[in-house]
Amino acid sequence: MKKNLVLLGMMGVGKTTIGEIVAKKQDMKFIDTDRNIEKKYSMTISEIFDEKGERFFRIEEEKEVAESVKKNNCVISLGGGAFLNKNTQDAILRNTNSVWLDVDLKTLSERVKWNKKRPLLNKENSQKKIKQLYSERKDIYELANHKINCDNLEKEDVAKKIIDFYEKY
Ligand code: S3P
């Protein structure tokens, strides 16, 4: 049985859209861990952050990833912070084929604007915060099995590169 495929990286790089494309093309199931948490609580991620706090969300996120990696034949898109959790990291590195979808900080700053769906950013300092998160996280994302720089690539092209990587395993 082939390992699941995990997509990770910063918010705004297109993990969900690209994951859905890959899953469809490869006839695999698609899991978005944030979406599953939203369904479980009938709340948006922002509402969960507001009403229950980030710590609660991170615990749910760890549980959700642990459940997801046990399934078969899945493409799993993670929320941007999930891979920072050591248990999550270990489970992913041990049991899955993982791809870091990266974009340059400049592209990221252009793409990721504050909106209600991004509880970690706030209106006034979203650019500063995105830079801070990226510099804190990039060395951790680097642990993934494979990295794709998505700058100047259409989502379909990124999906193709992911499939090329995945088919080698
Ligand atoms: C987060 C990214 C979000 C979501 C939450 C926290 C992060 O997911 O999990 O807002 O810590 O970077 P996306 O990467 O899908 O936006």
mmCIF file of N, CA and C in Angstrom, residues 65-125:
data_model
loop_
_atom_site.group_PDB
_atom_site.id
_atom_site.type_symbol
_atom_site.label_atom_id
_atom_site.label_comp_id
_atom_site.label_asym_id
_atom_site.label_seq_id
_atom_site.Cartn_x
_atom_site.Cartn_y
_atom_site.Cartn_z
ATOM 1 N N VAL A 65 -4.762 15.330 12.370
ATOM 2 C CA VAL A 65 -3.704 14.821 11.492
ATOM 3 C C VAL A 65 -3.410 13.358 11.843
ATOM 4 N N ALA A 66 -3.366 13.049 13.144
ATOM 5 C CA ALA A 66 -3.076 11.668 13.562
ATOM 6 C C ALA A 66 -4.114 10.703 12.972
ATOM 7 N N GLU A 67 -5.375 11.116 12.969
ATOM 8 C CA GLU A 67 -6.426 10.264 12.385
ATOM 9 C C GLU A 67 -6.276 10.167 10.857
ATOM 10 N N SER A 68 -5.982 11.286 10.255
ATOM 11 C CA SER A 68 -5.908 11.332 8.791
ATOM 12 C C SER A 68 -4.789 10.452 8.244
ATOM 13 N N VAL A 69 -3.638 10.467 8.906
ATOM 14 C CA VAL A 69 -2.514 9.701 8.354
ATOM 15 C C VAL A 69 -2.746 8.187 8.460
ATOM 16 N N LYS A 70 -3.691 7.777 9.295
ATOM 17 C CA LYS A 70 -3.989 6.341 9.419
ATOM 18 C C LYS A 70 -4.821 5.829 8.256
ATOM 19 N N LYS A 71 -5.467 6.733 7.533
ATOM 20 C CA LYS A 71 -6.325 6.306 6.416
ATOM 21 C C LYS A 71 -5.469 5.919 5.212
ATOM 22 N N ASN A 72 -6.111 5.342 4.220
ATOM 23 C CA ASN A 72 -5.370 4.913 3.023
ATOM 24 C C ASN A 72 -5.744 5.728 1.793
ATOM 25 N N ASN A 73 -4.767 5.843 0.907
ATOM 26 C CA ASN A 73 -5.011 6.442 -0.403
ATOM 27 C C ASN A 73 -5.524 7.886 -0.331
ATOM 28 N N CYS A 74 -4.877 8.687 0.513
ATOM 29 C CA CYS A 74 -5.353 10.066 0.706
ATOM 30 C C CYS A 74 -4.306 11.113 0.346
ATOM 31 N N VAL A 75 -4.821 12.235 -0.150
ATOM 32 C CA VAL A 75 -4.027 13.468 -0.216
ATOM 33 C C VAL A 75 -4.498 14.307 0.968
ATOM 34 N N ILE A 76 -3.564 14.717 1.816
ATOM 35 C CA ILE A 76 -3.937 15.450 3.033
ATOM 36 C C ILE A 76 -3.316 16.846 2.997
ATOM 37 N N SER A 77 -4.170 17.874 3.032
ATOM 38 C CA SER A 77 -3.654 19.249 3.099
ATOM 39 C C SER A 77 -3.690 19.717 4.539
ATOM 40 N N LEU A 78 -2.561 20.196 5.028
ATOM 41 C CA LEU A 78 -2.477 20.644 6.425
ATOM 42 C C LEU A 78 -2.665 22.150 6.516
ATOM 43 N N GLY A 79 -3.148 22.620 7.669
ATOM 44 C CA GLY A 79 -3.103 24.039 7.976
ATOM 45 C C GLY A 79 -1.640 24.443 8.127
ATOM 46 N N GLY A 80 -1.356 25.719 7.913
ATOM 47 C CA GLY A 80 0.033 26.186 7.870
ATOM 48 C C GLY A 80 0.872 25.916 9.114
ATOM 49 N N GLY A 81 0.208 25.788 10.277
ATOM 50 C CA GLY A 81 0.984 25.614 11.512
ATOM 51 C C GLY A 81 1.085 24.174 11.977
ATOM 52 N N ALA A 82 0.382 23.268 11.311
ATOM 53 C CA ALA A 82 0.264 21.894 11.821
ATOM 54 C C ALA A 82 1.611 21.178 11.938
ATOM 55 N N PHE A 83 2.478 21.393 10.970
ATOM 56 C CA PHE A 83 3.734 20.639 10.899
ATOM 57 C C PHE A 83 4.742 21.087 11.973
ATOM 58 N N LEU A 84 4.421 22.162 12.658
ATOM 59 C CA LEU A 84 5.321 22.628 13.713
ATOM 60 C C LEU A 84 5.218 21.764 14.962
ATOM 61 N N ASN A 85 4.100 21.084 15.085
ATOM 62 C CA ASN A 85 3.892 20.206 16.232
ATOM 63 C C ASN A 85 4.764 18.952 16.084
ATOM 64 N N LYS A 86 5.546 18.649 17.110
ATOM 65 C CA LYS A 86 6.531 17.571 17.003
ATOM 66 C C LYS A 86 5.875 16.203 16.757
ATOM 67 N N ASN A 87 4.755 15.936 17.415
ATOM 68 C CA ASN A 87 4.087 14.634 17.205
ATOM 69 C C ASN A 87 3.579 14.531 15.772
ATOM 70 N N THR A 88 3.025 15.628 15.295
ATOM 71 C CA THR A 88 2.523 15.668 13.923
ATOM 72 C C THR A 88 3.667 15.464 12.933
ATOM 73 N N GLN A 89 4.745 16.188 13.203
ATOM 74 C CA GLN A 89 5.934 16.080 12.342
ATOM 75 C C GLN A 89 6.413 14.622 12.261
ATOM 76 N N ASP A 90 6.536 13.982 13.433
ATOM 77 C CA ASP A 90 7.016 12.591 13.464
ATOM 78 C C ASP A 90 6.071 11.683 12.681
ATOM 79 N N ALA A 91 4.770 11.845 12.908
ATOM 80 C CA ALA A 91 3.786 10.975 12.239
ATOM 81 C C ALA A 91 3.877 11.156 10.721
ATOM 82 N N ILE A 92 4.045 12.386 10.293
ATOM 83 C CA ILE A 92 4.098 12.662 8.850
ATOM 84 C C ILE A 92 5.388 12.124 8.239
ATOM 85 N N LEU A 93 6.498 12.353 8.938
ATOM 86 C CA LEU A 93 7.775 11.915 8.368
ATOM 87 C C LEU A 93 7.893 10.390 8.367
ATOM 88 N N ARG A 94 7.254 9.767 9.320
ATOM 89 C CA ARG A 94 7.315 8.307 9.390
ATOM 90 C C ARG A 94 6.361 7.632 8.398
ATOM 91 N N ASN A 95 5.166 8.195 8.249
ATOM 92 C CA ASN A 95 4.109 7.439 7.560
ATOM 93 C C ASN A 95 3.664 7.977 6.206
ATOM 94 N N THR A 96 4.178 9.111 5.781
ATOM 95 C CA THR A 96 3.623 9.697 4.551
ATOM 96 C C THR A 96 4.744 10.181 3.608
ATOM 97 N N ASN A 97 4.362 10.532 2.415
ATOM 98 C CA ASN A 97 5.256 11.264 1.514
ATOM 99 C C ASN A 97 4.826 12.727 1.582
ATOM 100 N N SER A 98 5.730 13.596 1.999
ATOM 101 C CA SER A 98 5.311 14.975 2.252
ATOM 102 C C SER A 98 5.965 15.952 1.274
ATOM 103 N N VAL A 99 5.202 16.954 0.923
ATOM 104 C CA VAL A 99 5.701 17.986 0.003
ATOM 105 C C VAL A 99 5.469 19.366 0.611
ATOM 106 N N TRP A 100 6.523 20.144 0.652
ATOM 107 C CA TRP A 100 6.412 21.544 1.084
ATOM 108 C C TRP A 100 6.147 22.407 -0.150
ATOM 109 N N LEU A 101 5.004 23.062 -0.141
ATOM 110 C CA LEU A 101 4.689 24.010 -1.219
ATOM 111 C C LEU A 101 5.179 25.372 -0.751
ATOM 112 N N ASP A 102 6.227 25.829 -1.380
ATOM 113 C CA ASP A 102 6.853 27.082 -0.944
ATOM 114 C C ASP A 102 6.597 28.183 -1.965
ATOM 115 N N VAL A 103 6.567 29.409 -1.496
ATOM 116 C CA VAL A 103 6.646 30.563 -2.409
ATOM 117 C C VAL A 103 7.594 31.575 -1.768
ATOM 118 N N ASP A 104 8.203 32.423 -2.571
ATOM 119 C CA ASP A 104 9.098 33.427 -2.017
ATOM 120 C C ASP A 104 8.295 34.369 -1.113
ATOM 121 N N LEU A 105 9.014 34.927 -0.168
ATOM 122 C CA LEU A 105 8.354 35.813 0.790
ATOM 123 C C LEU A 105 7.644 36.978 0.097
ATOM 124 N N LYS A 106 8.230 37.451 -0.974
ATOM 125 C CA LYS A 106 7.627 38.586 -1.692
ATOM 126 C C LYS A 106 6.250 38.175 -2.251
ATOM 127 N N THR A 107 6.220 37.003 -2.874
ATOM 128 C CA THR A 107 4.957 36.500 -3.429
ATOM 129 C C THR A 107 3.945 36.271 -2.307
ATOM 130 N N LEU A 108 4.446 35.706 -1.229
ATOM 131 C CA LEU A 108 3.581 35.419 -0.088
ATOM 132 C C LEU A 108 2.947 36.711 0.437
ATOM 133 N N SER A 109 3.772 37.751 0.579
ATOM 134 C CA SER A 109 3.267 39.028 1.086
ATOM 135 C C SER A 109 2.205 39.613 0.160
ATOM 136 N N GLU A 110 2.378 39.389 -1.134
ATOM 137 C CA GLU A 110 1.375 39.910 -2.075
ATOM 138 C C GLU A 110 0.080 39.113 -1.993
ATOM 139 N N ARG A 111 0.233 37.795 -1.799
ATOM 140 C CA ARG A 111 -0.950 36.925 -1.818
ATOM 141 C C ARG A 111 -1.753 36.928 -0.533
ATOM 142 N N VAL A 112 -1.011 36.961 0.575
ATOM 143 C CA VAL A 112 -1.712 36.785 1.847
ATOM 144 C C VAL A 112 -2.065 38.125 2.465
ATOM 145 N N LYS A 113 -3.304 38.496 2.273
ATOM 146 C CA LYS A 113 -3.776 39.731 2.886
ATOM 147 C C LYS A 113 -4.623 39.341 4.092
ATOM 148 N N TRP A 114 -4.745 40.289 5.001
ATOM 149 C CA TRP A 114 -5.599 40.003 6.145
ATOM 150 C C TRP A 114 -7.026 39.806 5.672
ATOM 151 N N ASN A 115 -7.695 38.807 6.207
ATOM 152 C CA ASN A 115 -9.151 38.732 6.091
ATOM 153 C C ASN A 115 -9.670 37.947 7.281
ATOM 154 N N LYS A 116 -10.977 37.916 7.405
ATOM 155 C CA LYS A 116 -11.596 37.316 8.603
ATOM 156 C C LYS A 116 -11.211 35.847 8.785
ATOM 157 N N LYS A 117 -10.789 35.216 7.688
ATOM 158 C CA LYS A 117 -10.470 33.793 7.772
ATOM 159 C C LYS A 117 -9.060 33.521 8.277
ATOM 160 N N ARG A 118 -8.307 34.554 8.549
ATOM 161 C CA ARG A 118 -6.914 34.341 8.956
ATOM 162 C C ARG A 118 -6.687 34.853 10.386
ATOM 163 N N PRO A 119 -7.020 34.017 11.340
ATOM 164 C CA PRO A 119 -6.992 34.493 12.731
ATOM 165 C C PRO A 119 -5.609 34.845 13.257
ATOM 166 N N LEU A 120 -4.543 34.342 12.617
ATOM 167 C CA LEU A 120 -3.211 34.657 13.132
ATOM 168 C C LEU A 120 -2.732 36.039 12.704
ATOM 169 N N LEU A 121 -3.390 36.578 11.688
ATOM 170 C CA LEU A 121 -2.961 37.900 11.209
ATOM 171 C C LEU A 121 -3.904 38.942 11.775
ATOM 172 N N ASN A 122 -3.460 40.155 11.856
ATOM 173 C CA ASN A 122 -4.454 41.195 12.079
ATOM 174 C C ASN A 122 -4.260 42.318 11.083
ATOM 175 N N LYS A 123 -5.323 43.103 10.985
ATOM 176 C CA LYS A 123 -5.424 44.087 9.914
ATOM 177 C C LYS A 123 -4.183 44.977 9.833
ATOM 178 N N GLU A 124 -3.710 45.421 10.991
ATOM 179 C CA GLU A 124 -2.658 46.437 11.016
ATOM 180 C C GLU A 124 -1.280 45.896 10.637
ATOM 181 N N ASN A 125 -0.982 44.661 11.060
ATOM 182 C CA ASN A 125 0.407 44.231 10.841
ATOM 183 C C ASN A 125 0.512 42.881 10.133
#
